[in-house]
């Protein structure tokens, strides 16, 4: 059994053929797709966050809106770039969105990926401290965020407040009980996966990671997940962690599916991102029977308890609902995911 969700990058473009021509379109369709996915029985609706791009960028209004329109589906991100975040303000935003959703938020955070703008976080008012790298700054912001999610008082109250205060030091409000256990770290290497375990965060492993051994992507990802779980056990955390992986998976059910995705078998790709040799995992697209046999061989999927299906959001809500339903109906049961 696996928890199955969709992951939308939230692209929009006015170009010909796009079903998502504006920022308004992508926000409203993102909500509608979550509603449709919940009706189909999918477990999660997750959204990518990118700044300075024609993509989803401000997650908390969207998460709150999805929470208000749905009742069961998990609502998450994959991932929020912590280089751009004020962790104190983020606690308030996340707490409000989680309370609106009734405790269904699953927030993926990370140091982020290459952005559209050089050092874009500087324009948001953030800069690494002396001796820090931007990645160090992201991890520092994440540590503050996690600490404040505990809901412990830390701020001395005004002796003459406008409104009465509860006794003792004050915490950030609104507080969302349990949200701290629903924070995920998007790890691009084995070392950052182990750091996530040390910090008590769940693990998000996408289709991109450092090429650390030269082995196929899914094998490297499986090793990353095992390293994470081993470190988690060493830390002695009380709860069982969750681990997600993401994949592009398409069951070719009709001529439209074949037109969009019937290009033949894909392969892993290797290249350099910010001078780091990286490996990008293959996607899957085939007739259901052959697709099932291919997915059985994926060690990364086998190790995870949660699978996020990346969806082509610019093809519109109806087509993406069809993509999700095809996997739930014709693929997931044969693999024991349902």
Short mmCIF file of C-alpha atoms in Angstrom, two decimals:
data_model
loop_
_atom_site.label_atom_id
_atom_site.label_comp_id
_atom_site.label_asym_id
_atom_site.label_seq_id
_atom_site.Cartn_x
_atom_site.Cartn_y
_atom_site.Cartn_z
CA UNK A 1 0.00 0.00 0.00
CA UNK A 2 1.19 3.49 -0.81
CA UNK A 3 -0.12 6.98 -0.29
CA UNK A 4 -0.58 8.42 -3.78
CA UNK A 5 -0.64 12.11 -4.59
CA UNK A 6 -0.15 14.43 -7.52
CA UNK A 7 2.64 17.00 -7.78
CA UNK A 8 1.94 20.05 -9.94
CA UNK A 9 4.66 22.47 -11.00
CA UNK A 10 1.95 25.03 -11.62
CA UNK A 11 3.12 26.26 -15.01
CA UNK A 12 1.09 28.86 -16.89
CA UNK A 13 1.63 30.45 -20.27
CA UNK A 14 -0.46 32.40 -22.79
CA UNK A 15 1.02 30.38 -25.65
CA UNK A 16 -1.19 28.56 -28.13
CA UNK A 17 -2.42 25.18 -26.88
CA UNK A 18 -2.06 26.02 -23.19
CA UNK A 19 -5.12 25.38 -21.06
CA UNK A 20 -3.56 27.55 -18.33
CA UNK A 21 -2.96 30.99 -19.78
CA UNK A 22 -2.64 33.19 -16.69
CA UNK A 23 -1.67 33.21 -13.03
CA UNK A 24 -5.38 33.32 -12.19
CA UNK A 25 -5.95 30.20 -14.30
CA UNK A 26 -3.23 28.19 -12.61
CA UNK A 27 -4.37 29.09 -9.10
CA UNK A 28 -8.02 28.31 -9.74
CA UNK A 29 -7.24 25.14 -11.69
CA UNK A 30 -4.87 23.98 -8.94
CA UNK A 31 -7.79 24.14 -6.52
CA UNK A 32 -10.13 22.39 -8.96
CA UNK A 33 -7.63 19.59 -9.59
CA UNK A 34 -7.33 18.93 -5.86
CA UNK A 35 -11.13 18.69 -5.61
CA UNK A 36 -11.24 16.30 -8.59
CA UNK A 37 -8.37 14.20 -7.22
CA UNK A 38 -10.10 13.86 -3.86
CA UNK A 39 -13.28 12.68 -5.58
CA UNK A 40 -11.22 10.06 -7.45
CA UNK A 41 -9.75 8.77 -4.18
CA UNK A 42 -6.22 10.19 -4.47
CA UNK A 43 -4.48 10.77 -1.15
CA UNK A 44 -2.54 13.98 -1.74
CA UNK A 45 -2.36 17.27 -3.66
CA UNK A 46 1.15 18.76 -3.75
CA UNK A 47 2.45 21.91 -5.42
CA UNK A 48 5.90 23.09 -6.49
CA UNK A 49 7.07 26.58 -5.52
CA UNK A 50 9.25 28.71 -7.84
CA UNK A 51 9.92 32.45 -7.64
CA UNK A 52 10.28 34.89 -10.55
CA UNK A 53 8.64 32.38 -12.89
CA UNK A 54 5.29 31.72 -14.55
CA UNK A 55 4.63 29.06 -11.95
CA UNK A 56 3.11 28.79 -8.49
CA UNK A 57 5.07 31.00 -6.10
CA UNK A 58 3.05 31.90 -2.98
CA UNK A 59 1.91 28.59 -1.51
CA UNK A 60 -0.07 29.48 1.60
CA UNK A 61 -3.06 31.24 0.02
CA UNK A 62 -3.37 28.29 -2.35
CA UNK A 63 -3.01 25.69 0.41
CA UNK A 64 -5.63 27.45 2.50
CA UNK A 65 -8.03 27.64 -0.44
CA UNK A 66 -7.56 23.94 -1.23
CA UNK A 67 -8.11 23.16 2.45
CA UNK A 68 -11.39 25.07 2.41
CA UNK A 69 -12.65 23.28 -0.72
CA UNK A 70 -11.70 19.71 0.29
CA UNK A 71 -12.16 17.52 3.35
CA UNK A 72 -9.87 14.46 3.16
CA UNK A 73 -6.96 14.89 0.78
CA UNK A 74 -3.50 15.77 2.14
CA UNK A 75 -2.28 19.17 0.94
CA UNK A 76 1.41 19.79 0.53
CA UNK A 77 4.36 21.40 -1.19
CA UNK A 78 7.35 19.99 -2.95
CA UNK A 79 9.20 22.19 -2.08
CA UNK A 80 9.27 25.65 -0.47
CA UNK A 81 12.70 27.22 -0.91
CA UNK A 82 13.80 28.23 2.59
CA UNK A 83 16.36 30.72 1.26
CA UNK A 84 13.37 32.97 0.53
CA UNK A 85 11.43 32.50 3.75
CA UNK A 86 11.06 34.40 7.02
CA UNK A 87 10.63 31.38 9.29
CA UNK A 88 8.66 33.28 11.96
CA UNK A 89 6.12 34.66 9.50
CA UNK A 90 6.01 31.25 7.83
CA UNK A 91 4.95 29.64 11.12
CA UNK A 92 1.92 31.94 11.22
CA UNK A 93 1.00 31.33 7.57
CA UNK A 94 1.46 27.58 7.86
CA UNK A 95 -0.48 27.43 11.11
CA UNK A 96 -3.43 29.29 9.61
CA UNK A 97 -3.49 27.14 6.46
CA UNK A 98 -3.26 23.93 8.50
CA UNK A 99 -6.11 24.93 10.80
CA UNK A 100 -8.29 25.82 7.81
CA UNK A 101 -7.53 22.37 6.36
CA UNK A 102 -8.19 20.56 9.63
CA UNK A 103 -4.63 19.35 10.11
CA UNK A 104 -4.02 18.05 6.57
CA UNK A 105 -0.93 20.08 5.61
CA UNK A 106 2.21 18.18 4.55
CA UNK A 107 4.85 20.86 3.94
CA UNK A 108 7.90 20.00 1.87
CA UNK A 109 10.75 22.47 2.38
CA UNK A 110 14.35 22.58 1.18
CA UNK A 111 17.29 24.74 0.17
CA UNK A 112 15.68 25.03 -3.24
CA UNK A 113 16.82 24.53 -6.80
CA UNK A 114 18.41 26.95 -9.28
CA UNK A 115 16.05 29.90 -9.73
CA UNK A 116 15.25 32.32 -12.56
CA UNK A 117 17.18 35.17 -10.93
CA UNK A 118 20.76 35.26 -9.66
CA UNK A 119 20.67 35.20 -5.85
CA UNK A 120 16.96 35.97 -5.95
CA UNK A 121 16.61 35.68 -2.17
CA UNK A 122 18.58 38.93 -1.81
CA UNK A 123 15.63 40.84 -3.25
CA UNK A 124 13.45 39.29 -0.53
CA UNK A 125 15.74 40.83 2.08
CA UNK A 126 17.77 37.76 3.06
CA UNK A 127 21.51 37.16 3.01
CA UNK A 128 23.74 34.43 4.42
CA UNK A 129 25.49 35.28 7.68
CA UNK A 130 29.25 35.59 7.66
CA UNK A 131 30.75 32.24 6.75
CA UNK A 132 27.42 30.82 5.58
CA UNK A 133 26.48 29.60 2.12
CA UNK A 134 22.96 30.13 0.76
CA UNK A 135 22.29 26.44 1.53
CA UNK A 136 23.45 27.00 5.12
CA UNK A 137 21.04 29.94 5.36
CA UNK A 138 18.19 27.73 4.14
CA UNK A 139 18.97 25.11 6.77
CA UNK A 140 19.17 27.82 9.48
CA UNK A 141 15.76 29.15 8.45
CA UNK A 142 14.42 25.57 8.51
CA UNK A 143 15.77 24.97 12.02
CA UNK A 144 14.07 28.14 13.33
CA UNK A 145 10.84 27.14 11.59
CA UNK A 146 10.86 23.70 13.20
CA UNK A 147 11.65 25.11 16.62
CA UNK A 148 8.79 27.61 16.47
CA UNK A 149 6.31 24.96 15.27
CA UNK A 150 6.66 23.33 18.68
CA UNK A 151 4.50 26.12 20.02
CA UNK A 152 6.56 26.99 23.09
CA UNK A 153 6.44 30.50 24.49
CA UNK A 154 9.57 32.61 23.95
CA UNK A 155 8.56 36.30 23.77
CA UNK A 156 8.19 38.48 26.85
CA UNK A 157 4.67 39.95 27.02
CA UNK A 158 4.05 43.68 27.12
CA UNK A 159 3.17 44.66 30.72
CA UNK A 160 0.46 46.95 29.32
CA UNK A 161 -0.97 45.01 26.36
CA UNK A 162 -3.88 46.12 24.22
CA UNK A 163 -5.60 42.77 24.93
CA UNK A 164 -5.21 40.36 27.84
CA UNK A 165 -2.41 37.80 27.47
CA UNK A 166 -2.27 34.22 28.71
CA UNK A 167 0.26 33.69 31.51
CA UNK A 168 3.94 33.24 30.73
CA UNK A 169 5.97 33.83 27.60
CA UNK A 170 4.05 34.16 24.35
CA UNK A 171 4.32 31.99 21.25
CA UNK A 172 3.49 32.64 17.61
CA UNK A 173 -0.18 32.26 16.76
CA UNK A 174 -2.11 30.55 15.39
CA UNK A 175 -0.49 27.34 16.60
CA UNK A 176 -1.23 24.19 14.59
CA UNK A 177 -0.81 21.10 16.81
CA UNK A 178 1.01 18.26 15.09
CA UNK A 179 2.23 20.25 12.10
CA UNK A 180 5.88 19.86 13.14
CA UNK A 181 5.58 16.11 12.44
CA UNK A 182 4.27 16.88 8.95
CA UNK A 183 7.30 18.78 7.67
CA UNK A 184 9.36 17.14 4.89
CA UNK A 185 12.85 17.98 3.65
CA UNK A 186 13.61 17.74 -0.07
CA UNK A 187 17.01 16.09 -0.12
CA UNK A 188 19.29 16.07 -3.16
CA UNK A 189 22.07 13.96 -1.65
CA UNK A 190 22.58 11.18 0.86
CA UNK A 191 24.14 13.62 3.33
CA UNK A 192 21.19 16.02 3.30
CA UNK A 193 18.81 13.07 3.67
CA UNK A 194 20.68 12.03 6.81
CA UNK A 195 20.56 15.64 8.07
CA UNK A 196 16.78 15.60 7.58
CA UNK A 197 16.62 12.48 9.74
CA UNK A 198 18.69 14.18 12.43
CA UNK A 199 16.27 17.13 12.42
CA UNK A 200 13.22 14.85 12.68
CA UNK A 201 11.76 15.70 9.28
CA UNK A 202 10.13 13.37 6.79
CA UNK A 203 11.99 12.85 3.51
CA UNK A 204 11.03 14.01 0.02
CA UNK A 205 13.22 12.56 -2.72
CA UNK A 206 12.36 13.77 -6.21
CA UNK A 207 13.57 12.69 -9.64
CA UNK A 208 16.81 14.66 -9.27
CA UNK A 209 19.75 13.97 -6.98
CA UNK A 210 23.52 14.21 -6.85
CA UNK A 211 25.10 11.43 -8.92
CA UNK A 212 27.08 9.88 -6.09
CA UNK A 213 27.81 6.38 -7.40
CA UNK A 214 27.17 6.33 -11.16
CA UNK A 215 24.42 3.73 -10.70
CA UNK A 216 20.93 4.05 -12.21
CA UNK A 217 18.85 6.75 -10.54
CA UNK A 218 16.33 4.46 -8.87
CA UNK A 219 19.11 2.44 -7.23
CA UNK A 220 20.83 5.56 -5.90
CA UNK A 221 17.51 6.84 -4.61
CA UNK A 222 16.79 3.59 -2.81
CA UNK A 223 20.20 3.80 -1.11
CA UNK A 224 19.48 7.39 -0.11
CA UNK A 225 16.21 6.33 1.51
CA UNK A 226 17.89 3.47 3.38
CA UNK A 227 20.59 5.84 4.64
CA UNK A 228 17.89 8.22 5.84
CA UNK A 229 16.00 5.51 7.70
CA UNK A 230 19.17 4.17 9.28
CA UNK A 231 20.07 7.64 10.58
CA UNK A 232 16.50 8.12 11.83
CA UNK A 233 16.77 4.92 13.86
CA UNK A 234 20.12 6.02 15.29
CA UNK A 235 18.56 9.30 16.45
CA UNK A 236 15.89 7.43 18.43
CA UNK A 237 12.92 9.48 17.22
CA UNK A 238 9.66 8.14 18.61
CA UNK A 239 7.49 8.25 15.49
CA UNK A 240 7.84 6.42 12.19
CA UNK A 241 8.97 8.78 9.40
CA UNK A 242 7.39 9.10 5.98
CA UNK A 243 9.28 9.02 2.70
CA UNK A 244 8.02 10.21 -0.68
CA UNK A 245 9.39 9.92 -4.18
CA UNK A 246 8.03 11.57 -7.32
CA UNK A 247 7.71 10.15 -10.82
CA UNK A 248 6.22 11.02 -14.19
CA UNK A 249 3.98 8.02 -14.88
CA UNK A 250 1.45 7.84 -17.71
CA UNK A 251 -0.79 4.95 -18.65
CA UNK A 252 -1.44 5.13 -22.38
CA UNK A 253 -5.18 4.54 -22.54
CA UNK A 254 -6.18 6.36 -25.74
CA UNK A 255 -4.85 8.19 -28.78
CA UNK A 256 -4.56 11.47 -26.87
CA UNK A 257 -2.31 9.84 -24.28
CA UNK A 258 -0.18 8.32 -27.03
CA UNK A 259 0.08 11.68 -28.80
CA UNK A 260 1.32 13.44 -25.67
CA UNK A 261 3.46 10.74 -24.04
CA UNK A 262 3.92 7.77 -26.39
CA UNK A 263 7.50 8.69 -27.30
CA UNK A 264 9.07 5.40 -26.32
CA UNK A 265 11.10 4.35 -23.31
CA UNK A 266 12.93 7.14 -21.49
CA UNK A 267 16.35 6.90 -19.86
CA UNK A 268 18.04 8.54 -16.88
CA UNK A 269 19.84 11.75 -17.75
CA UNK A 270 23.13 12.96 -16.28
CA UNK A 271 24.37 16.55 -16.28
CA UNK A 272 25.78 19.33 -14.12
CA UNK A 273 23.71 21.70 -11.97
CA UNK A 274 25.66 24.44 -10.20
CA UNK A 275 28.87 22.47 -10.89
CA UNK A 276 27.44 19.35 -9.22
CA UNK A 277 27.15 16.17 -11.30
CA UNK A 278 23.49 15.26 -11.05
CA UNK A 279 21.24 12.46 -12.26
CA UNK A 280 17.65 12.94 -13.35
CA UNK A 281 15.43 9.87 -13.19
CA UNK A 282 13.49 8.56 -16.15
CA UNK A 283 9.76 8.86 -16.61
CA UNK A 284 7.35 6.05 -17.46
CA UNK A 285 4.73 5.92 -20.22
CA UNK A 286 3.29 2.72 -21.69
CA UNK A 287 0.26 0.50 -22.02
CA UNK A 288 -0.90 -0.50 -18.50
CA UNK A 289 0.38 -4.10 -18.56
CA UNK A 290 3.88 -3.11 -19.70
CA UNK A 291 3.87 -0.09 -17.42
CA UNK A 292 3.19 -2.29 -14.40
CA UNK A 293 6.13 -4.56 -15.22
CA UNK A 294 8.48 -1.58 -15.60
CA UNK A 295 7.39 -0.02 -12.31
CA UNK A 296 7.99 -3.28 -10.45
CA UNK A 297 11.71 -2.83 -11.15
CA UNK A 298 11.94 0.66 -9.64
CA UNK A 299 13.76 0.28 -6.30
CA UNK A 300 13.20 3.89 -5.28
CA UNK A 301 9.42 3.57 -5.53
CA UNK A 302 9.57 0.27 -3.65
CA UNK A 303 11.39 1.89 -0.71
CA UNK A 304 8.95 4.81 -0.36
CA UNK A 305 5.59 4.87 1.39
CA UNK A 306 4.35 7.86 -0.63
CA UNK A 307 4.43 8.35 -4.41
CA UNK A 308 3.79 11.73 -6.01
CA UNK A 309 2.71 11.64 -9.65
CA UNK A 310 3.97 14.70 -11.53
CA UNK A 311 1.14 15.99 -13.70
CA UNK A 312 1.17 18.08 -16.89
CA UNK A 313 -0.92 20.84 -15.38
CA UNK A 314 -0.95 22.98 -18.55
CA UNK A 315 -3.14 20.36 -20.23
CA UNK A 316 -6.02 21.32 -17.96
CA UNK A 317 -8.00 19.86 -15.08
CA UNK A 318 -10.06 17.33 -17.05
CA UNK A 319 -7.07 15.74 -18.75
CA UNK A 320 -5.08 15.57 -15.52
CA UNK A 321 -8.03 13.97 -13.75
CA UNK A 322 -7.99 11.37 -16.53
CA UNK A 323 -4.24 10.78 -15.98
CA UNK A 324 -4.80 10.27 -12.25
CA UNK A 325 -7.84 8.02 -12.72
CA UNK A 326 -5.93 5.84 -15.23
CA UNK A 327 -3.18 5.17 -12.67
CA UNK A 328 -5.61 4.54 -9.82
CA UNK A 329 -7.75 2.18 -11.88
CA UNK A 330 -5.37 0.33 -14.19
CA UNK A 331 -1.94 0.42 -12.51
CA UNK A 332 -2.06 0.94 -8.74
CA UNK A 333 -4.08 -2.19 -7.82
CA UNK A 334 -1.80 -4.54 -9.78
CA UNK A 335 1.24 -3.14 -7.93
CA UNK A 336 -0.35 -3.44 -4.49
CA UNK A 337 -0.55 0.32 -4.07
CA UNK A 338 -4.31 0.01 -3.62
#
